[in-house]
Coordinates of C-alpha atoms in Angstrom, one line a residue:
M260 CA -38.1 72.1 25.0
P261 CA -38.8 75.6 26.2
E262 CA -40.3 77.9 23.5
G263 CA -40.1 81.6 23.1
P264 CA -42.2 82.7 26.1
E265 CA -40.2 80.5 28.5
I266 CA -36.9 81.8 27.2
R267 CA -38.2 85.4 27.4
R268 CA -39.2 84.8 31.0
A269 CA -35.7 83.4 31.7
A270 CA -34.2 86.5 30.2
D271 CA -36.4 88.7 32.4
R272 CA -35.2 86.9 35.5
L273 CA -31.6 87.3 34.4
H274 CA -32.2 90.9 33.6
E275 CA -33.6 91.5 37.1
Q276 CA -30.6 89.8 38.6
L277 CA -27.9 91.5 36.6
A278 CA -28.9 94.6 34.7
G279 CA -27.5 97.9 35.9
R280 CA -25.0 96.1 38.2
Q281 CA -21.2 95.9 38.0
L282 CA -19.7 92.5 37.4
E283 CA -17.5 91.4 40.3
S284 CA -16.3 88.1 38.7
V285 CA -16.8 86.3 35.4
W286 CA -16.0 82.7 34.7
F287 CA -16.2 80.7 31.5
A288 CA -15.6 77.0 31.0
F289 CA -14.7 77.4 27.3
P290 CA -11.0 78.2 26.6
D291 CA -11.7 80.7 23.8
L292 CA -13.9 82.7 26.2
A293 CA -11.9 82.2 29.4
S294 CA -9.2 84.6 28.1
E295 CA -11.8 87.4 28.0
A296 CA -13.3 86.8 31.4
D297 CA -11.1 89.3 33.3
S298 CA -11.9 92.0 30.7
L299 CA -15.6 91.9 31.7
V300 CA -14.9 92.4 35.4
G301 CA -16.0 95.9 36.3
R302 CA -18.3 96.2 33.3
R303 CA -22.0 96.6 33.8
V304 CA -24.8 94.5 32.3
T305 CA -27.1 96.8 30.5
A306 CA -29.8 94.3 29.5
V307 CA -30.7 90.7 29.0
D308 CA -33.1 89.9 26.3
S309 CA -34.0 86.9 24.1
W310 CA -34.3 86.2 20.4
G311 CA -36.1 83.0 19.8
K312 CA -34.4 80.4 22.0
A313 CA -31.2 82.4 22.4
L314 CA -30.3 84.6 25.3
L315 CA -28.4 87.9 24.8
T316 CA -26.6 89.4 27.8
R317 CA -25.5 92.9 26.9
F318 CA -22.5 94.7 28.5
D319 CA -21.8 98.4 28.6
D320 CA -18.7 98.2 26.4
G321 CA -20.8 97.0 23.4
R322 CA -20.1 93.3 23.8
V323 CA -22.9 90.7 24.0
L324 CA -22.8 87.2 25.5
Y325 CA -24.8 84.9 23.3
S326 CA -26.1 81.6 24.8
H327 CA -28.4 78.9 23.6
N328 CA -29.7 76.4 26.1
Q329 CA -30.3 73.8 23.4
L330 CA -31.9 70.6 25.0
Y331 CA -30.3 70.6 28.4
G332 CA -28.9 74.0 29.3
V333 CA -30.3 76.0 32.2
W334 CA -29.5 79.3 34.0
K335 CA -29.7 79.2 37.8
L336 CA -29.8 82.3 40.0
H337 CA -28.2 82.0 43.4
D338 CA -26.1 83.6 46.2
A339 CA -22.5 83.8 45.2
E340 CA -21.4 81.9 48.3
R341 CA -23.9 79.0 47.8
E342 CA -23.5 76.6 44.9
P343 CA -26.8 75.3 43.4
D344 CA -27.6 71.7 44.2
T345 CA -27.0 70.2 40.7
E346 CA -24.8 67.6 39.0
R347 CA -24.8 69.6 35.8
S348 CA -21.6 71.0 34.3
L349 CA -21.0 74.6 34.9
R350 CA -20.4 76.6 31.7
V351 CA -20.7 80.3 32.6
R352 CA -20.9 82.2 35.9
L353 CA -21.6 86.0 36.2
T354 CA -21.4 87.5 39.7
T355 CA -22.5 90.9 40.8
E356 CA -23.2 92.3 44.2
G357 CA -23.0 88.9 45.9
R358 CA -25.5 87.2 43.5
S359 CA -24.6 84.9 40.7
A360 CA -26.2 83.7 37.4
S361 CA -24.8 80.4 36.4
L362 CA -25.3 78.6 33.1
Y363 CA -25.2 74.8 33.2
S364 CA -24.9 72.1 30.5
A365 CA -25.2 74.5 27.5
S366 CA -22.5 74.2 24.8
D367 CA -23.4 77.0 22.4
V368 CA -21.9 80.2 24.1
S369 CA -20.0 83.0 22.4
L370 CA -19.1 86.6 22.9
W371 CA -19.9 89.2 20.2
L372 CA -19.7 92.9 19.5
A373 CA -23.3 94.2 19.3
D374 CA -22.8 95.7 15.9
R375 CA -21.7 92.3 14.5
L376 CA -24.6 90.2 15.8
D377 CA -26.0 90.3 12.3
E378 CA -23.1 88.0 11.3
H379 CA -24.0 85.4 13.9
P380 CA -24.7 82.1 12.0
F381 CA -27.8 81.2 14.1
L382 CA -29.3 84.6 14.5
T383 CA -29.1 85.5 10.8
R384 CA -31.5 82.6 10.1
L385 CA -34.2 83.9 12.6
G386 CA -37.2 86.1 11.9
P387 CA -38.3 88.7 14.4
D388 CA -38.9 87.6 18.0
L389 CA -42.6 88.0 18.8
L390 CA -41.8 89.2 22.4
T391 CA -38.6 91.2 22.0
H392 CA -38.8 93.0 18.6
G393 CA -42.2 94.8 18.8
V394 CA -44.0 92.7 16.2
T395 CA -47.3 94.6 15.5
L396 CA -50.3 93.2 13.7
E397 CA -49.4 95.1 10.6
K398 CA -45.8 93.8 10.6
A399 CA -47.0 90.2 11.2
L400 CA -49.4 90.5 8.2
V401 CA -46.7 91.7 5.9
R402 CA -44.4 88.9 7.0
L403 CA -47.0 86.2 6.6
G404 CA -47.7 87.6 3.1
E405 CA -44.1 87.3 1.9
P406 CA -43.9 84.9 -1.1
R407 CA -41.4 82.6 0.6
F408 CA -44.0 82.0 3.4
A409 CA -47.4 82.6 1.9
R410 CA -47.7 79.4 -0.1
R411 CA -46.5 77.0 2.6
S412 CA -48.9 74.9 4.8
L413 CA -49.2 76.5 8.3
G414 CA -48.6 73.3 10.1
G415 CA -45.0 73.4 9.0
L416 CA -44.6 77.1 8.5
L417 CA -45.3 78.1 12.1
L418 CA -42.3 76.0 13.2
D419 CA -40.0 77.7 10.8
Q420 CA -38.0 80.1 12.9
A421 CA -37.3 82.3 9.8
L422 CA -41.0 83.3 10.0
F423 CA -41.2 84.3 13.7
A424 CA -38.6 83.3 16.3
G425 CA -39.9 81.5 19.3
I426 CA -42.9 79.5 18.1
G427 CA -42.6 75.8 19.0
N428 CA -44.8 72.8 19.2
Y429 CA -47.3 73.7 21.8
L430 CA -47.7 77.3 20.5
R431 CA -48.2 76.0 17.0
S432 CA -51.2 73.8 18.0
E433 CA -52.7 76.5 20.1
I434 CA -52.4 79.2 17.5
L435 CA -54.0 77.1 14.8
F436 CA -56.8 76.2 17.1
F437 CA -57.6 79.7 18.2
A438 CA -57.3 81.0 14.6
G439 CA -59.8 78.2 13.5
L440 CA -57.4 76.9 10.8
P441 CA -56.4 73.4 9.9
P442 CA -52.6 72.7 9.6
R443 CA -52.9 72.3 5.8
A444 CA -54.2 75.9 5.3
R445 CA -52.0 78.4 3.5
V446 CA -51.8 82.1 4.0
C447 CA -52.3 82.7 0.2
D448 CA -55.6 80.8 0.3
L449 CA -57.1 82.7 3.2
T450 CA -59.4 85.7 3.0
E451 CA -58.1 89.0 4.2
E452 CA -60.2 88.6 7.3
K453 CA -58.7 85.2 8.1
Q454 CA -55.2 86.5 7.5
V455 CA -55.8 89.3 10.0
Q456 CA -57.2 86.7 12.5
L457 CA -54.2 84.5 12.0
A458 CA -51.7 87.4 12.6
R459 CA -53.6 88.6 15.6
T460 CA -53.8 85.1 17.1
I461 CA -50.0 84.5 16.6
I462 CA -49.3 87.6 18.6
E463 CA -52.0 87.2 21.3
V464 CA -51.4 83.5 22.0
T465 CA -47.6 84.0 22.3
R466 CA -48.2 87.0 24.6
Q467 CA -50.6 85.1 26.8
A468 CA -48.1 82.2 27.1
Y469 CA -45.5 84.7 28.2
D470 CA -47.8 86.5 30.6
Q471 CA -49.2 83.4 32.1
A472 CA -46.1 81.1 32.2
G473 CA -47.1 78.8 29.4
V474 CA -50.9 78.8 29.9
T475 CA -52.7 79.3 26.6
N476 CA -56.1 78.1 27.5
R477 CA -59.1 80.3 28.2
H478 CA -59.7 80.9 31.9
D479 CA -63.2 79.6 31.9
W480 CA -62.2 76.4 30.0
A481 CA -59.4 75.8 32.3
S482 CA -61.6 76.3 35.4
A483 CA -64.2 73.8 34.0
A484 CA -61.4 71.3 33.3
R485 CA -60.1 71.6 36.8
R486 CA -63.6 70.9 38.1
R487 CA -63.7 67.8 36.0
G488 CA -60.5 66.6 37.7
E489 CA -58.2 67.1 34.8
S490 CA -54.4 67.4 35.5
P491 CA -52.9 70.8 35.9
R492 CA -50.9 70.3 32.7
L493 CA -53.9 69.5 30.6
C494 CA -55.8 72.5 32.0
R495 CA -53.1 74.8 30.6
F496 CA -54.0 74.1 27.0
A497 CA -56.9 74.3 24.6
V498 CA -55.8 71.4 22.4
F499 CA -52.2 70.6 23.0
E500 CA -51.8 67.0 24.4
R501 CA -55.6 66.8 24.8
D502 CA -56.0 64.0 22.1
G503 CA -59.0 61.8 23.0
L504 CA -60.6 64.5 25.0
A505 CA -63.6 66.6 24.0
C506 CA -62.9 70.1 22.6
H507 CA -63.7 72.8 25.1
A508 CA -65.6 74.8 22.5
C509 CA -67.6 72.2 20.4
G510 CA -67.2 68.8 22.0
T511 CA -65.5 67.2 19.1
V512 CA -62.7 64.8 20.1
I513 CA -59.3 66.3 19.8
E514 CA -57.0 64.5 17.4
R515 CA -53.2 64.1 17.3
Q516 CA -51.4 64.2 14.0
M517 CA -47.8 64.2 12.9
V518 CA -47.0 67.4 10.9
A519 CA -43.5 68.4 9.9
S520 CA -42.3 65.4 12.0
R521 CA -43.7 66.9 15.1
R522 CA -46.9 66.1 17.0
L523 CA -49.8 68.5 16.4
Y524 CA -53.2 68.6 18.1
C525 CA -56.4 69.9 16.5
C526 CA -60.2 69.9 16.6
S527 CA -61.8 69.1 13.2
G528 CA -64.9 70.8 14.4
C529 CA -63.3 74.2 15.1
Q530 CA -60.6 73.9 12.5
P531 CA -62.5 72.5 9.4
V532 CA -60.7 71.8 6.2
A533 CA -62.0 74.1 3.5
S534 CA -64.0 72.4 0.8

């Protein structure tokens, strides 16, 4: 499933396609939204952004289209006169200046007033988005130190969208590796220096994944892996899905564990359990 960086990149593509342009036609598959489609024609899209795995398309009259791709949803950008080659079910189509953005297969779509988004049943459970909400090192440290988070094991905590929205399974493994922390570590047990390192790593690894389309590995490690003939997918990561292979940094064999019912990859040499 795509994680925060992939959803943010999708939002960027939609923003480039739609923002600042006047809607020529709007279509919804859902009956409760279909009655409002005509009222959006002539409106302008002001922005498309993301919050965790949700996309928010904002209109100039203060309304916001909320959509969540869930497992199978996907937005496709295309010429208005040319249907995408897909057997998926069309759910939403926004057309402006001869170009369309079409959402397929998603079922979680709704229209909100911007000043009532804080009532949305999904968004109210989310922490700040690491790529959308300007999370600084200082803000990340404060949030990690909150009592409801500080005493939980990081292996489970990092997947909790109430902490930071957008961290999923590959980011969790990569963040813990680059922070040098095992999955059982807790924020409350870390030194101040380690807490700062964790907060910085959360921000930096997520940002790199966004900037480099899901690549979290160091450039020199990825280059060496390519020379060894490793697959492009394996070259993308420092530890994720690399179980049985040697750690780029220390040579220890990468291990796979199940933590919080999800697979997690780590290096016992670089992420030692505190004695």
